[in-house]
Amino acid sequence: QVQLAQSGAEVKKPGASVKVACKASGYSFSAYYVHWVRQAPGQGLEWMGIISPGGDYTASAQKFQGRLTLTRDTSATTVYMELSSLRYEDTAVYYCARESPGSGGLDDWGQGTLVAVSS
Amino acid sequence: QSALTQPASVSGSPGQSITISCTGTSSDIGSHNLVSWYQQHPGKAPKLVIYEVTKWPSGVSNRFSGSKSGNTASLTISGLQAEDEADYFCCSNAGGSTYVFGTGTEVSVL
């Protein structure tokens, strides 16, 4: 079955960068867009960005432009999300999610990765 | 891009129907049919319950239904059950490949 397995929790200092991995299995990795969504403690969902099946196209929410880098390694069936210049307010659970083709619907999600920004 | 607006909470008794609204603008909900809804139980990843305004993913109960009018989308849960108690989020395409989520609604089953 479809699985998106994310890397483990991270603790980072302000100003540092974090890179979260999302390993896909159980489906044709090169055929689906992948989104990244985050959720701060006790808060709602926030859309961050998207990467195309071939990794040649990315888009991100305006607030993350310049700080967010999305990449994918087809041979490893893994998508990566890197967020730089971390601030305390970046503390959140970060999710990767697969988009059902052309629908905008995110039909499979990773288990989430907690990133805590603390001095 | 501002978050779509949802009521903070909605409640109903078992068996009743409830409707959650999601208000956006002419740049997101008003001009796209890529509106989806997600259910999230505490400590869990979100689950897709409606996509493309009205469609059900495989395995999702048809007690969930979606609609859209102008800049507002709605999710209706019919025959409310205890297991429906969760947070619900709408999401819309906001132009190009960008998306925006709603503020979220906590559903309580009385």
mmCIF file of C-alpha atoms in Angstrom:
data_model
loop_
_atom_site.group_PDB
_atom_site.id
_atom_site.type_symbol
_atom_site.label_atom_id
_atom_site.label_comp_id
_atom_site.label_asym_id
_atom_site.label_seq_id
_atom_site.Cartn_x
_atom_site.Cartn_y
_atom_site.Cartn_z
ATOM 1 C CA GLN A 1 0.000 0.000 0.000
ATOM 2 C CA VAL A 2 0.993 3.639 -0.357
ATOM 3 C CA GLN A 3 3.352 4.778 2.385
ATOM 4 C CA LEU A 4 5.093 8.067 3.032
ATOM 5 C CA ALA A 5 7.660 7.570 5.789
ATOM 6 C CA GLN A 6 9.187 10.764 7.176
ATOM 7 C CA SER A 7 12.472 11.252 8.997
ATOM 8 C CA GLY A 8 12.616 11.719 12.750
ATOM 9 C CA ALA A 9 12.157 14.705 15.013
ATOM 10 C CA GLU A 10 14.703 17.519 14.963
ATOM 11 C CA VAL A 11 15.759 20.217 17.400
ATOM 12 C CA LYS A 12 17.444 23.230 15.829
ATOM 13 C CA LYS A 13 18.747 26.593 16.988
ATOM 14 C CA PRO A 14 17.412 29.860 15.576
ATOM 15 C CA GLY A 15 19.103 30.718 12.301
ATOM 16 C CA ALA A 16 19.906 27.103 11.457
ATOM 17 C CA SER A 17 18.439 24.993 8.644
ATOM 18 C CA VAL A 18 16.509 21.725 8.778
ATOM 19 C CA LYS A 19 16.043 19.086 6.099
ATOM 20 C CA VAL A 20 13.162 16.634 6.390
ATOM 21 C CA ALA A 21 12.958 13.487 4.255
ATOM 22 C CA CYS A 22 9.799 11.794 2.981
ATOM 23 C CA LYS A 23 10.378 8.305 1.560
ATOM 24 C CA ALA A 24 7.618 7.021 -0.716
ATOM 25 C CA SER A 25 6.690 3.419 -1.416
ATOM 26 C CA GLY A 26 3.812 1.425 -2.822
ATOM 27 C CA TYR A 27 3.129 3.590 -5.871
ATOM 28 C CA SER A 28 4.733 5.040 -8.978
ATOM 29 C CA PHE A 29 6.871 7.720 -7.366
ATOM 30 C CA SER A 30 7.585 9.631 -10.577
ATOM 31 C CA ALA A 31 3.920 10.191 -11.407
ATOM 32 C CA TYR A 32 2.713 12.260 -8.451
ATOM 33 C CA TYR A 33 3.098 15.770 -7.123
ATOM 34 C CA VAL A 34 4.060 16.026 -3.447
ATOM 35 C CA HIS A 35 3.006 18.840 -1.131
ATOM 36 C CA TRP A 36 4.401 19.985 2.209
ATOM 37 C CA VAL A 37 2.078 21.199 4.956
ATOM 38 C CA ARG A 38 2.925 22.243 8.507
ATOM 39 C CA GLN A 39 1.001 22.574 11.743
ATOM 40 C CA ALA A 40 2.226 24.639 14.689
ATOM 41 C CA PRO A 41 1.260 23.382 18.162
ATOM 42 C CA GLY A 42 -2.478 23.815 18.706
ATOM 43 C CA GLN A 43 -2.867 25.587 15.369
ATOM 44 C CA GLY A 44 -4.302 24.839 11.936
ATOM 45 C CA LEU A 45 -2.781 23.463 8.775
ATOM 46 C CA GLU A 46 -0.555 25.712 6.665
ATOM 47 C CA TRP A 47 0.312 24.941 3.032
ATOM 48 C CA MET A 48 3.998 25.404 2.334
ATOM 49 C CA GLY A 49 4.864 24.210 -1.142
ATOM 50 C CA ILE A 50 4.686 21.643 -3.938
ATOM 51 C CA ILE A 51 7.166 19.732 -6.086
ATOM 52 C CA SER A 52 6.407 18.200 -9.490
ATOM 53 C CA PRO A 53 6.824 14.487 -10.298
ATOM 54 C CA GLY A 54 10.109 15.095 -12.099
ATOM 55 C CA GLY A 55 11.358 17.596 -9.539
ATOM 56 C CA ASP A 56 11.806 20.251 -12.220
ATOM 57 C CA TYR A 57 9.044 22.511 -10.923
ATOM 58 C CA THR A 58 8.366 23.821 -7.447
ATOM 59 C CA ALA A 59 6.070 26.445 -6.020
ATOM 60 C CA SER A 60 5.749 27.772 -2.492
ATOM 61 C CA ALA A 61 3.586 30.019 -0.386
ATOM 62 C CA GLN A 62 4.787 33.594 -0.516
ATOM 63 C CA LYS A 63 5.774 33.643 3.168
ATOM 64 C CA PHE A 64 8.329 30.866 2.600
ATOM 65 C CA GLN A 65 9.882 32.144 -0.609
ATOM 66 C CA GLY A 66 13.628 32.412 -0.217
ATOM 67 C CA ARG A 67 13.705 30.049 2.780
ATOM 68 C CA LEU A 68 12.089 26.868 1.424
ATOM 69 C CA THR A 69 13.807 24.369 -0.881
ATOM 70 C CA LEU A 70 12.026 21.274 -2.181
ATOM 71 C CA THR A 71 13.911 18.516 -3.966
ATOM 72 C CA ARG A 72 13.384 14.872 -4.860
ATOM 73 C CA ASP A 73 15.669 11.903 -5.504
ATOM 74 C CA THR A 74 13.959 9.539 -7.931
ATOM 75 C CA SER A 75 16.411 6.688 -7.368
ATOM 76 C CA ALA A 76 15.735 6.837 -3.618
ATOM 77 C CA THR A 77 11.987 7.575 -4.067
ATOM 78 C CA THR A 78 12.451 10.353 -1.527
ATOM 79 C CA VAL A 79 11.311 13.956 -1.400
ATOM 80 C CA TYR A 80 13.122 16.515 0.762
ATOM 81 C CA MET A 81 12.000 19.744 2.392
ATOM 82 C CA GLU A 82 14.675 22.159 3.597
ATOM 83 C CA LEU A 83 13.758 25.270 5.569
ATOM 84 C CA SER A 84 16.498 27.779 6.336
ATOM 85 C CA SER A 85 16.934 30.734 8.718
ATOM 86 C CA LEU A 86 14.758 29.004 11.305
ATOM 87 C CA ARG A 87 12.790 31.107 13.782
ATOM 88 C CA TYR A 88 11.018 30.085 16.978
ATOM 89 C CA GLU A 89 7.676 30.321 15.139
ATOM 90 C CA ASP A 90 8.817 27.599 12.721
ATOM 91 C CA THR A 91 8.303 25.068 15.521
ATOM 92 C CA ALA A 92 5.691 22.728 14.062
ATOM 93 C CA VAL A 93 4.887 19.266 12.773
ATOM 94 C CA TYR A 94 5.789 19.077 9.088
ATOM 95 C CA TYR A 95 3.865 16.732 6.792
ATOM 96 C CA CYS A 96 4.491 15.533 3.269
ATOM 97 C CA ALA A 97 1.419 14.526 1.285
ATOM 98 C CA ARG A 98 0.772 13.014 -2.138
ATOM 99 C CA GLU A 99 -1.682 14.677 -4.490
ATOM 100 C CA SER A 100 -4.279 12.592 -6.294
ATOM 101 C CA PRO A 101 -3.438 13.510 -9.913
ATOM 102 C CA GLY A 102 -4.881 16.831 -11.011
ATOM 103 C CA SER A 103 -7.404 16.951 -8.166
ATOM 104 C CA GLY A 104 -5.701 19.101 -5.567
ATOM 105 C CA GLY A 105 -6.719 16.466 -3.050
ATOM 106 C CA LEU A 106 -3.982 15.123 -0.768
ATOM 107 C CA ASP A 107 -4.914 11.481 -0.467
ATOM 108 C CA ASP A 108 -1.935 10.077 1.402
ATOM 109 C CA TRP A 109 0.092 11.711 4.157
ATOM 110 C CA GLY A 110 3.306 11.051 5.991
ATOM 111 C CA GLN A 111 3.222 10.560 9.744
ATOM 112 C CA GLY A 112 4.622 14.040 10.373
ATOM 113 C CA THR A 113 8.000 15.275 11.630
ATOM 114 C CA LEU A 114 8.284 17.546 14.635
ATOM 115 C CA VAL A 115 10.791 20.344 14.176
ATOM 116 C CA ALA A 116 11.454 22.311 17.352
ATOM 117 C CA VAL A 117 13.384 25.567 17.216
ATOM 118 C CA SER A 118 14.982 26.269 20.554
ATOM 119 C CA SER A 119 18.075 28.023 21.836
ATOM 120 C CA GLN B 1 -2.408 34.683 0.782
ATOM 121 C CA SER B 2 -4.767 34.752 3.767
ATOM 122 C CA ALA B 3 -6.258 31.613 5.269
ATOM 123 C CA LEU B 4 -9.800 30.715 4.270
ATOM 124 C CA THR B 5 -12.341 31.501 6.984
ATOM 125 C CA GLN B 6 -14.144 28.705 8.848
ATOM 126 C CA PRO B 7 -16.238 28.788 12.018
ATOM 127 C CA ALA B 8 -14.167 27.850 15.056
ATOM 128 C CA SER B 9 -16.612 25.197 16.205
ATOM 129 C CA VAL B 10 -19.783 23.403 15.167
ATOM 130 C CA SER B 11 -21.718 20.862 17.202
ATOM 131 C CA GLY B 12 -24.609 18.493 16.726
ATOM 132 C CA SER B 13 -26.341 15.485 18.245
ATOM 133 C CA PRO B 14 -25.898 11.945 16.955
ATOM 134 C CA GLY B 15 -27.938 11.412 13.806
ATOM 135 C CA GLN B 16 -28.225 15.090 12.993
ATOM 136 C CA SER B 17 -26.654 16.900 10.046
ATOM 137 C CA ILE B 18 -24.175 19.741 10.370
ATOM 138 C CA THR B 19 -22.637 22.058 7.797
ATOM 139 C CA ILE B 20 -19.223 23.717 7.953
ATOM 140 C CA SER B 21 -18.637 26.782 5.794
ATOM 141 C CA CYS B 22 -15.350 27.868 4.238
ATOM 142 C CA THR B 23 -15.194 31.412 2.888
ATOM 143 C CA GLY B 24 -12.497 32.616 0.560
ATOM 144 C CA THR B 25 -12.201 35.109 -2.253
ATOM 145 C CA SER B 26 -12.583 35.338 -6.000
ATOM 146 C CA SER B 27 -8.877 34.426 -6.252
ATOM 147 C CA ASP B 28 -9.231 31.029 -4.616
ATOM 148 C CA ILE B 29 -12.576 29.303 -3.988
ATOM 149 C CA GLY B 30 -14.427 31.634 -6.333
ATOM 150 C CA SER B 31 -12.314 30.751 -9.353
ATOM 151 C CA HIS B 32 -11.247 27.145 -8.780
ATOM 152 C CA ASN B 33 -12.966 23.798 -8.309
ATOM 153 C CA LEU B 34 -9.909 22.324 -6.597
ATOM 154 C CA VAL B 35 -11.511 22.538 -3.155
ATOM 155 C CA SER B 36 -10.871 19.716 -0.721
ATOM 156 C CA TRP B 37 -11.749 18.908 2.886
ATOM 157 C CA TYR B 38 -9.717 17.104 5.545
ATOM 158 C CA GLN B 39 -10.608 15.432 8.824
ATOM 159 C CA GLN B 40 -7.998 15.391 11.569
ATOM 160 C CA HIS B 41 -8.229 13.518 14.842
ATOM 161 C CA PRO B 42 -5.920 14.598 17.714
ATOM 162 C CA GLY B 43 -2.340 13.547 17.187
ATOM 163 C CA LYS B 44 -3.048 12.095 13.737
ATOM 164 C CA ALA B 45 -2.280 13.143 10.179
ATOM 165 C CA PRO B 46 -5.150 14.720 8.230
ATOM 166 C CA LYS B 47 -7.400 12.491 6.129
ATOM 167 C CA LEU B 48 -8.959 13.525 2.818
ATOM 168 C CA VAL B 49 -12.776 13.310 2.908
ATOM 169 C CA ILE B 50 -13.816 15.416 -0.127
ATOM 170 C CA TYR B 51 -11.913 16.599 -3.211
ATOM 171 C CA GLU B 52 -12.805 18.681 -6.265
ATOM 172 C CA VAL B 53 -15.660 20.262 -4.272
ATOM 173 C CA THR B 54 -18.003 17.235 -4.328
ATOM 174 C CA LYS B 55 -16.049 14.001 -4.894
ATOM 175 C CA TRP B 56 -15.405 11.196 -2.387
ATOM 176 C CA PRO B 57 -12.062 9.419 -2.117
ATOM 177 C CA SER B 58 -12.266 5.655 -2.081
ATOM 178 C CA GLY B 59 -13.340 4.359 1.321
ATOM 179 C CA VAL B 60 -14.831 7.593 2.623
ATOM 180 C CA SER B 61 -18.417 7.497 3.831
ATOM 181 C CA ASN B 62 -21.044 9.178 1.655
ATOM 182 C CA ARG B 63 -22.311 10.828 4.844
ATOM 183 C CA PHE B 64 -19.783 13.510 3.899
ATOM 184 C CA SER B 65 -20.814 15.801 1.052
ATOM 185 C CA GLY B 66 -19.421 18.999 -0.385
ATOM 186 C CA SER B 67 -20.735 21.980 -2.294
ATOM 187 C CA LYS B 68 -19.703 25.442 -3.419
ATOM 188 C CA SER B 69 -21.456 28.724 -4.132
ATOM 189 C CA GLY B 70 -19.501 31.779 -5.164
ATOM 190 C CA ASN B 71 -16.575 32.286 -2.793
ATOM 191 C CA THR B 72 -17.882 29.857 -0.165
ATOM 192 C CA ALA B 73 -17.498 26.093 0.009
ATOM 193 C CA SER B 74 -19.362 23.884 2.459
ATOM 194 C CA LEU B 75 -18.977 20.433 3.985
ATOM 195 C CA THR B 76 -22.063 18.655 5.276
ATOM 196 C CA ILE B 77 -21.880 15.658 7.588
ATOM 197 C CA SER B 78 -25.146 13.708 7.662
ATOM 198 C CA GLY B 79 -26.148 11.180 10.296
ATOM 199 C CA LEU B 80 -23.551 12.532 12.713
ATOM 200 C CA GLN B 81 -21.639 9.833 14.611
ATOM 201 C CA ALA B 82 -19.307 9.945 17.594
ATOM 202 C CA GLU B 83 -16.354 9.072 15.344
ATOM 203 C CA ASP B 84 -16.954 12.276 13.357
ATOM 204 C CA GLU B 85 -15.753 14.336 16.315
ATOM 205 C CA ALA B 86 -12.547 15.885 14.962
ATOM 206 C CA ASP B 87 -11.082 19.021 13.399
ATOM 207 C CA TYR B 88 -11.991 19.771 9.784
ATOM 208 C CA PHE B 89 -10.024 21.900 7.338
ATOM 209 C CA CYS B 90 -10.923 23.138 3.881
ATOM 210 C CA CYS B 91 -8.292 23.778 1.231
ATOM 211 C CA SER B 92 -8.432 25.558 -2.118
ATOM 212 C CA ASN B 93 -6.186 26.181 -5.065
ATOM 213 C CA ALA B 94 -5.169 29.843 -4.928
ATOM 214 C CA GLY B 95 -3.786 30.267 -8.408
ATOM 215 C CA GLY B 96 -1.105 28.388 -10.313
ATOM 216 C CA SER B 97 0.123 25.545 -8.154
ATOM 217 C CA THR B 98 -0.358 27.314 -4.826
ATOM 218 C CA TYR B 99 -2.926 26.332 -2.216
ATOM 219 C CA VAL B 100 -4.394 27.765 0.965
ATOM 220 C CA PHE B 101 -6.013 26.042 3.949
ATOM 221 C CA GLY B 102 -8.912 27.164 6.060
ATOM 222 C CA THR B 103 -8.631 28.178 9.700
ATOM 223 C CA GLY B 104 -10.167 24.899 10.852
ATOM 224 C CA THR B 105 -13.401 23.880 12.579
ATOM 225 C CA GLU B 106 -13.728 21.732 15.674
ATOM 226 C CA VAL B 107 -16.745 19.422 15.386
ATOM 227 C CA SER B 108 -18.296 18.195 18.614
ATOM 228 C CA VAL B 109 -20.874 15.427 18.879
ATOM 229 C CA LEU B 110 -23.113 16.191 21.849
#
